[in-house]
Short mmCIF file of C-alpha atoms in Angstrom, two decimals:
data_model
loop_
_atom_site.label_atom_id
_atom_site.label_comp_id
_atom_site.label_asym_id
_atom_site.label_seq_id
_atom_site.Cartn_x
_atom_site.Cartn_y
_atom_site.Cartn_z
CA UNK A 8 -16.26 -14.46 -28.24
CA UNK A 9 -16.54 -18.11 -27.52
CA UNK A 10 -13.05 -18.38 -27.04
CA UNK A 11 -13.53 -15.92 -24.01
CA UNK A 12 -16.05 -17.59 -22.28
CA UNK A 13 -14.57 -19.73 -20.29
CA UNK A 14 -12.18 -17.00 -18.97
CA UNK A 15 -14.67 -14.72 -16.95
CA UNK A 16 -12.57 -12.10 -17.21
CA UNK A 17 -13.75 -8.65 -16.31
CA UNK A 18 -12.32 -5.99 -19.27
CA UNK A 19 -15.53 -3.42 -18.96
CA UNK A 20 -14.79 -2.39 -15.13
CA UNK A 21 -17.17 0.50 -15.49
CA UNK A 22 -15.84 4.10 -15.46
CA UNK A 23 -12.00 4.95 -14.34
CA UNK A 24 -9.33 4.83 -17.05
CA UNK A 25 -6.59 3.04 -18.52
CA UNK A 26 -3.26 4.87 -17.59
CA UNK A 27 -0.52 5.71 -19.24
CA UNK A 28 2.85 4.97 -17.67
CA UNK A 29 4.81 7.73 -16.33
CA UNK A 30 8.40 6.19 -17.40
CA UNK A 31 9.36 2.01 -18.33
CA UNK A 32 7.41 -0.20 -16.42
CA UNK A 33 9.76 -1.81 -14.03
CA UNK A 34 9.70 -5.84 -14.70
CA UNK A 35 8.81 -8.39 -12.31
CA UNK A 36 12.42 -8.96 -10.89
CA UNK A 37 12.83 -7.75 -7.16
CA UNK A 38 16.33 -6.53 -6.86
CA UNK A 39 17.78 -8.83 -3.80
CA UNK A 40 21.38 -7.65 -2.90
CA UNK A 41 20.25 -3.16 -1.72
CA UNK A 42 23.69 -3.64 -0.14
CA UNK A 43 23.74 -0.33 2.06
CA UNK A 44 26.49 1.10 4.00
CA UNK A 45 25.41 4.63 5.23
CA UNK A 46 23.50 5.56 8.16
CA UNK A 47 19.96 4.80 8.94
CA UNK A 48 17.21 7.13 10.08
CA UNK A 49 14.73 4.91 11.81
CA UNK A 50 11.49 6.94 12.03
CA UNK A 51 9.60 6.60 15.50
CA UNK A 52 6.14 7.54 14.54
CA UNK A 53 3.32 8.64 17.17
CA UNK A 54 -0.10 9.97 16.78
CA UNK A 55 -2.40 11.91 19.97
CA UNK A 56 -2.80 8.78 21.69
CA UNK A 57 0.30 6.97 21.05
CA UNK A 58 3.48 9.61 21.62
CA UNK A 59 6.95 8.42 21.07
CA UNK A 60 8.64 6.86 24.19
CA UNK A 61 12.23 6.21 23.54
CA UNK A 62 14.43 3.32 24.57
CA UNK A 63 18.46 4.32 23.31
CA UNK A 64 20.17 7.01 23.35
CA UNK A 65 23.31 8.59 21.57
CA UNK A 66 26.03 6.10 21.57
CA UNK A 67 24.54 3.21 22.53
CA UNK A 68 24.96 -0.34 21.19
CA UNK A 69 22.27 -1.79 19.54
CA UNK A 70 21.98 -5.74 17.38
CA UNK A 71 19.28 -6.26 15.11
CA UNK A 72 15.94 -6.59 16.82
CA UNK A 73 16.46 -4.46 19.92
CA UNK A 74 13.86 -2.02 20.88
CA UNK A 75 14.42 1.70 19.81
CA UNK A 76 11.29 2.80 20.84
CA UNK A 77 7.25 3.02 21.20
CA UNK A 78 4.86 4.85 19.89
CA UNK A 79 2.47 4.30 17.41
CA UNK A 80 4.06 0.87 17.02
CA UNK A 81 7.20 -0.54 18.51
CA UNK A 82 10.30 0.64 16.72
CA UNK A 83 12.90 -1.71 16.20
CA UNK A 84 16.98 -1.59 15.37
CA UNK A 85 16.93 -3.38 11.44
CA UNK A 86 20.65 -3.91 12.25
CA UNK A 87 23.45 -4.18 14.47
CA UNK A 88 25.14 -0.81 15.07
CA UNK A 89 25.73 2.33 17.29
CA UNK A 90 22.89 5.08 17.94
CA UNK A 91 24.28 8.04 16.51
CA UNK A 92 22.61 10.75 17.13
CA UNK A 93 18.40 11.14 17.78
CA UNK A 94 17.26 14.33 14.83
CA UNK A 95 13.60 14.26 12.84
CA UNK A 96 12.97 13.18 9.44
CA UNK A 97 9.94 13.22 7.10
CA UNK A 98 7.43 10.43 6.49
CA UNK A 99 5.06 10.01 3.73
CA UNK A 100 1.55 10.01 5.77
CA UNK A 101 3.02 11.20 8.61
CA UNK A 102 5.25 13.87 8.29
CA UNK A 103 7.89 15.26 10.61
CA UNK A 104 8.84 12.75 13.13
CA UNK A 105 11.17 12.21 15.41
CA UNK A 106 14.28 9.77 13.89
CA UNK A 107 16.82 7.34 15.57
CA UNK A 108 20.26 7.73 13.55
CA UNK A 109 22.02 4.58 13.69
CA UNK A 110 25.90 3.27 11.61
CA UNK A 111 25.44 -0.13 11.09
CA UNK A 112 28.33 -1.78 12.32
CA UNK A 113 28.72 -3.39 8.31
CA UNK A 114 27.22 -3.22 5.46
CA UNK A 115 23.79 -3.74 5.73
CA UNK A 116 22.39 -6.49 3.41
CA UNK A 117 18.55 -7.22 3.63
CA UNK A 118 17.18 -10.34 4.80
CA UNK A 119 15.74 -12.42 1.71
CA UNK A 120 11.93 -13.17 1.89
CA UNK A 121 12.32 -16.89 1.26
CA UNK A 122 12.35 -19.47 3.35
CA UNK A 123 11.10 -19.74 6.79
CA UNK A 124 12.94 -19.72 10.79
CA UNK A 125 13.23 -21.54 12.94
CA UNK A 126 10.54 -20.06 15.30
CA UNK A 127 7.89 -21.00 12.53
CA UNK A 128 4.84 -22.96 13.78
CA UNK A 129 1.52 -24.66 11.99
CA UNK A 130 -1.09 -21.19 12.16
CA UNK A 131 -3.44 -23.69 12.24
CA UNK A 132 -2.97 -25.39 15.21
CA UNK A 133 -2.31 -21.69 16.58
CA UNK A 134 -4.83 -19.65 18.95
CA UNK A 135 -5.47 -16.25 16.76
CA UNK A 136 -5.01 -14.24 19.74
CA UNK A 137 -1.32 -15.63 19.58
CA UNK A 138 -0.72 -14.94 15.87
CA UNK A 139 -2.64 -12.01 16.65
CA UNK A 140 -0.13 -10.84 18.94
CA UNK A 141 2.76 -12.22 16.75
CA UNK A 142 1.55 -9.95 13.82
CA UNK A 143 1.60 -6.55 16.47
CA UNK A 144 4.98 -7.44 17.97
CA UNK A 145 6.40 -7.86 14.48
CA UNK A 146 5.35 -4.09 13.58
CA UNK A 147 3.27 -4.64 10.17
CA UNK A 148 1.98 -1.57 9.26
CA UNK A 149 -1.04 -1.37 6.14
CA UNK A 150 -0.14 0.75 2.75
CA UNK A 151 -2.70 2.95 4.19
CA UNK A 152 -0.43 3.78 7.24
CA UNK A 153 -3.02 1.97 9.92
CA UNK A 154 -1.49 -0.87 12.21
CA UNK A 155 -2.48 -4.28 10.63
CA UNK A 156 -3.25 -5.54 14.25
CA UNK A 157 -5.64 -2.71 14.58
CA UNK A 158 -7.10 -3.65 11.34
CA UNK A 159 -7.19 -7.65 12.46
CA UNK A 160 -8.80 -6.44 15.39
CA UNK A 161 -11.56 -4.96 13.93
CA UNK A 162 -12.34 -7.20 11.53
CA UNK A 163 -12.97 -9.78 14.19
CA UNK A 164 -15.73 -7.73 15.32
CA UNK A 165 -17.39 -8.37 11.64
CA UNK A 166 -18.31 -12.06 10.05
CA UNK A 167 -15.29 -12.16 7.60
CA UNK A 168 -16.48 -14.70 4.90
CA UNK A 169 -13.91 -14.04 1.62
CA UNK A 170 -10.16 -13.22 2.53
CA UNK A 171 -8.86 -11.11 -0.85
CA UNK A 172 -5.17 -11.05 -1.72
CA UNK A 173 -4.65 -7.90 -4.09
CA UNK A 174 -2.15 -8.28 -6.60
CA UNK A 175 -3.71 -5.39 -8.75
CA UNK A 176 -1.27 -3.23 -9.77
CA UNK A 177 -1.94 0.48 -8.27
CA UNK A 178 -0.59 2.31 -11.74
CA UNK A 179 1.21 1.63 -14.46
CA UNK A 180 4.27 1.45 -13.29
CA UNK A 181 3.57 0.58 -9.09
CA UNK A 182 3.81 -2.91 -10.36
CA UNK A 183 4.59 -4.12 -6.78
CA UNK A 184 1.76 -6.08 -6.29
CA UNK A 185 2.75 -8.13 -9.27
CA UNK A 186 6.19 -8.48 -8.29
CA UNK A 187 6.47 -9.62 -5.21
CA UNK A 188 3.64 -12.22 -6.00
CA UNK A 189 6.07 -13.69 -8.89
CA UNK A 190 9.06 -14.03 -6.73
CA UNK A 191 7.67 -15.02 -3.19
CA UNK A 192 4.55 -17.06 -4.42
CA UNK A 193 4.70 -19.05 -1.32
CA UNK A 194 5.08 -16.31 1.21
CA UNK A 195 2.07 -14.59 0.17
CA UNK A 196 -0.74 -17.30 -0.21
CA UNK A 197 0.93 -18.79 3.51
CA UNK A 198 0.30 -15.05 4.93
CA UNK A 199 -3.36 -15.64 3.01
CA UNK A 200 -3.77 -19.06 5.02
CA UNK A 201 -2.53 -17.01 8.07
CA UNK A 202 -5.41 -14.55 8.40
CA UNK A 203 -8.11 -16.95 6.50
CA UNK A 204 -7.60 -18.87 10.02
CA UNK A 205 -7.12 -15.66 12.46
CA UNK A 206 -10.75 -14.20 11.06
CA UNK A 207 -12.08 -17.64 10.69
CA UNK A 208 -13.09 -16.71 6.76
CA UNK A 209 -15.03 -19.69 4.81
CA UNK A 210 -12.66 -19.00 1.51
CA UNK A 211 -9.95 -16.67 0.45
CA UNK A 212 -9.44 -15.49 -3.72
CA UNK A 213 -6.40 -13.67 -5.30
CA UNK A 214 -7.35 -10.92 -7.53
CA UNK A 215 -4.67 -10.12 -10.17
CA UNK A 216 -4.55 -8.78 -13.62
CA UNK A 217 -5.43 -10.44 -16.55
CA UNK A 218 -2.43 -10.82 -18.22
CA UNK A 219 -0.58 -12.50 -15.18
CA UNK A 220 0.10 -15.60 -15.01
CA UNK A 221 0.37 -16.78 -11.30
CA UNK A 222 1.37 -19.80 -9.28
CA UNK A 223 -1.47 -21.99 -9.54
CA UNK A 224 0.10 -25.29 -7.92
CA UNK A 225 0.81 -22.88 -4.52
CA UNK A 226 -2.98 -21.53 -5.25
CA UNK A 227 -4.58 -25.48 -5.08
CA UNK A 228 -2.05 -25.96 -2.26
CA UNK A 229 -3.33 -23.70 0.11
CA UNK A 230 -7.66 -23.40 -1.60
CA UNK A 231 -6.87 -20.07 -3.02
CA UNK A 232 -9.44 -19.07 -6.21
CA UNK A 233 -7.61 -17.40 -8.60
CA UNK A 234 -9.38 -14.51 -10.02
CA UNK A 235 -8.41 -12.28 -13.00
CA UNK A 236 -9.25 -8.50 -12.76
CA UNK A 237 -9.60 -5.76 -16.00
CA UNK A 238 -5.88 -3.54 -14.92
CA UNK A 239 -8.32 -0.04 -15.74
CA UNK A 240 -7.45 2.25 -12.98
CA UNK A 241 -8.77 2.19 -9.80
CA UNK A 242 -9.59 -1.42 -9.84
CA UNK A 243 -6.98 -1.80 -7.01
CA UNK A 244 -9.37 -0.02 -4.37
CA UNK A 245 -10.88 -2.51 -2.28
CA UNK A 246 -14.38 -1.29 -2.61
CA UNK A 247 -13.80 -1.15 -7.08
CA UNK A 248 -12.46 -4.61 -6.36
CA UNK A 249 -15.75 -5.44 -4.28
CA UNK A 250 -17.77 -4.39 -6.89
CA UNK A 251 -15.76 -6.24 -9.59
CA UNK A 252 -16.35 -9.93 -7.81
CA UNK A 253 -20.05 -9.20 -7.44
CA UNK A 254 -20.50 -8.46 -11.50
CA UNK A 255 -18.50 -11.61 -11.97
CA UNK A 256 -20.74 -13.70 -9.82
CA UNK A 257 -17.97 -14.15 -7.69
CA UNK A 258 -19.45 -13.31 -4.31
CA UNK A 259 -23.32 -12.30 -3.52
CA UNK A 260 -23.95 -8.43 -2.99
CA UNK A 261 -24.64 -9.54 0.70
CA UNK A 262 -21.07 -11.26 0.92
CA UNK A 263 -19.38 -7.59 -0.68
CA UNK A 264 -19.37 -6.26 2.97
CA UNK A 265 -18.24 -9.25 4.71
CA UNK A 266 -14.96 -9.15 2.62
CA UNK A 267 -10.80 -8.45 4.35
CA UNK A 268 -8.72 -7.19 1.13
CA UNK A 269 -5.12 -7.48 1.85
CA UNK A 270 -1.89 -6.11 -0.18
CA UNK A 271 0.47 -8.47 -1.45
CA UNK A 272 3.06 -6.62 0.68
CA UNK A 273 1.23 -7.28 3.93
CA UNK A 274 0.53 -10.90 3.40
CA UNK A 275 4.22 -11.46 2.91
CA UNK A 276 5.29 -9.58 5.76
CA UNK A 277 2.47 -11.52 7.89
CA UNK A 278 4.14 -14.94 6.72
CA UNK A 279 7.79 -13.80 7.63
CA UNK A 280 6.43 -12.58 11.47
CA UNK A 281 4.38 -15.55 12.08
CA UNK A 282 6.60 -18.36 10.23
CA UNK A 283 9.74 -16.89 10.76
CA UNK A 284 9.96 -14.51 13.89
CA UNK A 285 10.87 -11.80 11.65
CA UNK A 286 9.70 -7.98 12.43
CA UNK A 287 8.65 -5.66 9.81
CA UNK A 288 12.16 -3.76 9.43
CA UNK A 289 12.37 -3.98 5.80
CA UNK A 290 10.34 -2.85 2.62
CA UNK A 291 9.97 -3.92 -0.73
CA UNK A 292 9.98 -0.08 -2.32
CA UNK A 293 9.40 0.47 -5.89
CA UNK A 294 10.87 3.17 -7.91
CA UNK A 295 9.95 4.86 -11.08
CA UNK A 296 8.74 7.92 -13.51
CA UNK A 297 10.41 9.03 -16.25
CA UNK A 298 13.62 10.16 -14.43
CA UNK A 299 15.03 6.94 -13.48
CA UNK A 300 17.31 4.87 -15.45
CA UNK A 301 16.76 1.63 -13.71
CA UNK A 302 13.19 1.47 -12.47
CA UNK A 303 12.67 -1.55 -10.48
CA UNK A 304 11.78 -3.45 -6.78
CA UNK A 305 14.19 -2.64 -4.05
CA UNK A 306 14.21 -4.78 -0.73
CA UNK A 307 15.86 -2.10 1.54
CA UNK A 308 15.53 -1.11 5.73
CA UNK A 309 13.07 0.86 7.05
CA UNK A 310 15.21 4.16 7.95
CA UNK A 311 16.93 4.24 4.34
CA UNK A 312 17.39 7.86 3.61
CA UNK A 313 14.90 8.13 -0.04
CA UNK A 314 18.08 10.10 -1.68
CA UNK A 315 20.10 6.89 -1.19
CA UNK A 316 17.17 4.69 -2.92
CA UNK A 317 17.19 6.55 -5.58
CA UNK A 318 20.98 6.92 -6.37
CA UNK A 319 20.43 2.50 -6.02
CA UNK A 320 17.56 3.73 -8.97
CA UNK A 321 20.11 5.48 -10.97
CA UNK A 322 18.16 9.21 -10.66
CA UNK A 323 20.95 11.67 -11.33
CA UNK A 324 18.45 14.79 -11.20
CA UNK A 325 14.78 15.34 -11.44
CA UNK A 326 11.83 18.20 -10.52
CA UNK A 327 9.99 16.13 -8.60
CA UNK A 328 9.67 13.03 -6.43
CA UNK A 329 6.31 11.69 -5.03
CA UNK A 330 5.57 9.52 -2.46
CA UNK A 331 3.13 6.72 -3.40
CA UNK A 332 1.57 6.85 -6.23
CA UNK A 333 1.36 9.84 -8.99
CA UNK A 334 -2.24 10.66 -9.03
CA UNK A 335 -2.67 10.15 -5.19
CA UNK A 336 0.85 10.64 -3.49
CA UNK A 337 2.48 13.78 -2.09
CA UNK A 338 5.93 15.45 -3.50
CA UNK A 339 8.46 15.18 -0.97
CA UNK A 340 12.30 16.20 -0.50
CA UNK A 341 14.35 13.25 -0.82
CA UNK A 342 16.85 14.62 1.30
CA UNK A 343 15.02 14.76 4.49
CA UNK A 344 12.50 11.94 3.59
CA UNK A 345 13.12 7.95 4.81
CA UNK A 346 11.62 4.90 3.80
CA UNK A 347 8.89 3.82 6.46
CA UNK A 348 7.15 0.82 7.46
CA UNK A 349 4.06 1.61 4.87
CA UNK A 350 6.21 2.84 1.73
CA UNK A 351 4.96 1.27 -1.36
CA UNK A 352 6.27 3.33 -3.87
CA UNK A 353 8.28 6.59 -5.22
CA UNK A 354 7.26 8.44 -8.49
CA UNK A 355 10.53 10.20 -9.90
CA UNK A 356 10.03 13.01 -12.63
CA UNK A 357 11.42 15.58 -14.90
CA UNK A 358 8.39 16.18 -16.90
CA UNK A 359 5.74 18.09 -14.48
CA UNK A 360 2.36 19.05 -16.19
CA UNK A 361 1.33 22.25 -15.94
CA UNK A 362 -1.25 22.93 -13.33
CA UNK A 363 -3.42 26.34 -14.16
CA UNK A 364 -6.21 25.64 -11.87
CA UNK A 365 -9.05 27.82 -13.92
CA UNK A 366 -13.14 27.90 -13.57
CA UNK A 367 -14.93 24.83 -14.09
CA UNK A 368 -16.03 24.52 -17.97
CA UNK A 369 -18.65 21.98 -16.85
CA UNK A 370 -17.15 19.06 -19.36
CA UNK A 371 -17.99 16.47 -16.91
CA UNK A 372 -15.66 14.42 -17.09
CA UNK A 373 -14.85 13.93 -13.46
CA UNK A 374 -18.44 12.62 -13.47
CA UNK A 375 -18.25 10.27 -16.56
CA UNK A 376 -14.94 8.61 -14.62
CA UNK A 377 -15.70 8.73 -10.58
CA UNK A 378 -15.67 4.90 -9.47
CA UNK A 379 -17.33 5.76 -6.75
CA UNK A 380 -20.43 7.36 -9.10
CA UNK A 381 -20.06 10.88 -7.21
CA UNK A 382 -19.94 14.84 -8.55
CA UNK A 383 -17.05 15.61 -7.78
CA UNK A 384 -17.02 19.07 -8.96
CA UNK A 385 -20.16 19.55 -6.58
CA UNK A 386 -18.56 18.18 -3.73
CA UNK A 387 -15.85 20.84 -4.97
CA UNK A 388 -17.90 23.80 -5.40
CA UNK A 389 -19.51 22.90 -1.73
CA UNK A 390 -16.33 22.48 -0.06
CA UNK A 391 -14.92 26.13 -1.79
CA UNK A 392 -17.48 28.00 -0.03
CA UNK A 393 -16.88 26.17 3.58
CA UNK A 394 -20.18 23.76 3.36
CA UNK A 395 -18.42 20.65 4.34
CA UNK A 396 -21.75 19.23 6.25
CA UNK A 397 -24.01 19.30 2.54
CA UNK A 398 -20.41 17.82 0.88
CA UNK A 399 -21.13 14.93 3.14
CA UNK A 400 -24.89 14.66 2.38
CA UNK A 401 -23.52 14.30 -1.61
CA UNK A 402 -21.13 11.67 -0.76
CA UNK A 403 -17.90 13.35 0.45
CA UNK A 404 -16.49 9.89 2.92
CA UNK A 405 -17.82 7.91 -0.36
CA UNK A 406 -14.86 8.76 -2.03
CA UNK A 407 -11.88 6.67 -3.06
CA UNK A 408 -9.38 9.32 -3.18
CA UNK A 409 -8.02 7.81 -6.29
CA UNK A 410 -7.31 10.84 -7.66
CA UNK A 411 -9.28 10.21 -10.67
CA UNK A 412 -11.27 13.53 -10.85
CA UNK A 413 -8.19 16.15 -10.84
CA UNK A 414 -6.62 13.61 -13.39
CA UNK A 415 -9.07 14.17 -16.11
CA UNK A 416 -10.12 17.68 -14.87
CA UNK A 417 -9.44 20.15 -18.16
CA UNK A 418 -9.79 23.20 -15.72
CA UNK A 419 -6.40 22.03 -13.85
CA UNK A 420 -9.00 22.19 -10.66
CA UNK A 421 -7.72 20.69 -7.14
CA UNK A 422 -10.31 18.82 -6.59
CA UNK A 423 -8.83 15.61 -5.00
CA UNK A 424 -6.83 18.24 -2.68
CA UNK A 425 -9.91 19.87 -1.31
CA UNK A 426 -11.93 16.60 -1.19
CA UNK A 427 -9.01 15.43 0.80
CA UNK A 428 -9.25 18.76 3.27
CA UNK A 429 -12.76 18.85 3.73
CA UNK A 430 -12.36 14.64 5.16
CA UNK A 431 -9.75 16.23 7.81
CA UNK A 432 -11.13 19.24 9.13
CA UNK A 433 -15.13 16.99 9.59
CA UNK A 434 -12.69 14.25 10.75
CA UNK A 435 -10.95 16.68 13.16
CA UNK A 436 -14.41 18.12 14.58
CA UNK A 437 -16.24 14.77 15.96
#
């Protein structure tokens, strides 16, 4: 044990579970040349309060850049090319949308995260308000599907005193985090220094899994702590990873509400809009499960048509393919679903468990594993027989969502489906 102590590493993150991986774990290599010559389906999302507005129409010439559209953030051409036609696609966390076909005028080669443009400036010597608005032009959109601007926006409401980059990896084999941090070390802790200055934080910390080994010159260069995390699902959630740097004496319980937890994705993204005028066209999409001969990191344009992503993937058939993540994402036809500006992630697989949803045998294990300490199969029961207000009183907005609860449930019970429900329809009726 005394060769441990120095280490401080947390391997008892209470609760949750180690996962198995659904298919090989994709390595740490980020494919760089998606070279792509079919047509691209940019998605124009909206919500109530921000409906599409389009700017093209069929036929019309656009270069990389150009505006397609607003909505619920401005929509913009990844490529040089010619609007084909304007038809709908589907969107993981958004569904049917409205989609902007466009033929690229050539083969369509993404841009490479290093490096920075010739529009870069020194954040630091920057008004926030400007890289604020920097950030919104550039279209960076959260895993979550929120606006990072919006985010930024209100987190300046709140004294921000820790900036968090999360390199955690989400499963198994959503290894993304972990990836991109390997191959653009520099890009992400500059996007850290980038929104350690807009929220005026007093220090920033990279959480990352144990048996990484990251960049620790580009940590000392720009006062990053380096902080290694137990890989037990859900330690990615912000609020597990709150809890985490508090039982390592990391921050003070008082300081676990004041933190910003970022995704390696973002923070790159951030550093390419600020330091290099580039907008958010492009994703770094992982694919994997057990029906995909070459798992891996793709860099590919927003608008690429998921069927094409996974032929790069080398999937020649499977039952199922999930958006996100397998205990929390949502099956989805490839052939009418696109890559978006907050894809993270598909989960491709022949094997599908059997789902027999039965009565509750009371084993309690959804109990024994809930991060967030809840009964889940109360909040279940409730929720079954329409009581969403006493769900609420038990905890029903305290819950991560990880998916944890139908994972382990024996009964094969939806629980994470209803949970998920119940949020809406309260949501719906404030």
């Amino acid at each position: 044990m005394k060769f441990f102590k120095g280490y401080n590493i947390e391997r008892n993150f209470p609760r949750g579970v180690y996962l198995s991986p659904l298919g090989e774990i994709p390595s740490l290599a980020i494919a760089r040349e998606s070279v792509y010559s079919g047509e691209l389906f940019i998605p124009v999302l909206s919500t109530s309060d921000k409906l599409a507005v389009l700017k093209v129409s069929d036929g019309k010439k656009v270069a990389a850049g150009d505006l397609l559209a607003e909505g619920f953030s401005l929509v913009k051409s990844p490529c040089s090319g010619t609007v084909c036609s304007i038809s709908s696609c589907n969107v993981y966390r958004f569904g049917e949308c409205k989609a902007i076909c466009i033929k690229p005028d050539s083969e369509y080669r993404p841009w490479v995260f290093d490096g920075h443009g010739s529009n870069s400036f020194l954040p630091s010597q920057t008004r926030p308000q400007k890289i604020l608005a920097v950030i919104e032009q550039a279209g960076v959109v959260c895993l979550n599907g929120i606006l990072l601007a919006d985010v930024l926006r209100e987190q300046l409401k709140k004294a921000t005193k820790v900036i968090i980059a999360n390199a955690v990896a989400p499963e198994p084999d959503i290894n993304t985090p972990a990836a991109i941090l390997s191959v653009f070390p520099a890009q992400v802790y500059t996007g850290v220094a980038i929104l350690r200055h807009l929220l005026g934080a007093g220090s920033a910390m990279l959480a990352y899994p144990h048996e990484m080994e990251p960049d620790q010159e580009s940590a000392e260069i720009w006062d990053v702590e380096l902080v290694p995390v137990s890989e037990k699902y859900p330690q990615f959630y912000p609020r597990a990873l709150a809890s985490t740097l508090v039982r390592q004496g990391r921050i003070t319980k008082d300081n676990a509400s004041k933190l910003a937890v970022f995704d390696i994705q973002t923070l790159a993204l951030v550093e390419r809009a600020v330091m290099a005028g580039r907008n958010a066209v492009e994703r770094i999409v992982t694919v994997a499960g057990d029906a995909v001969s070459n798992p891996g990191h793709y860099i590919v344009p927003v608008g690429l048509p998921v069927s094409d992503l996974l032929a790069m993937a080398g999937v020649e058939s499977c039952n199922c393919v999930v958006a996100g993540r397998s205990l929390t994402g949502i099956a989805v036809d490839p052939a009418r679903t696109v890559v978006s500006s907050c894809c993270e992630s598909f989960t491709v697989l022949n094997e599908m468990p059997g789902n027999s949803p039965d009565r509750c045998n009371r084993c309690g294990r959804c109990i024994e594993y809930c991060p967030a300490c809840l009964d889940p199969i109360r909040l279940n029961d409730l929720i079954e027989v329409g009581n969403f207000n006493k769900a609420q009183e038990f905890g029903l907005f305290n819950c991560y969502e990880c998916g944890l609860c139908s994972y382990c449930c024996s009964s094969g019970l939806k629980i994470l489906e209803n949970i998920r429900m119940a949020k809406r329809v309260l949501n719906e009726n404030r």
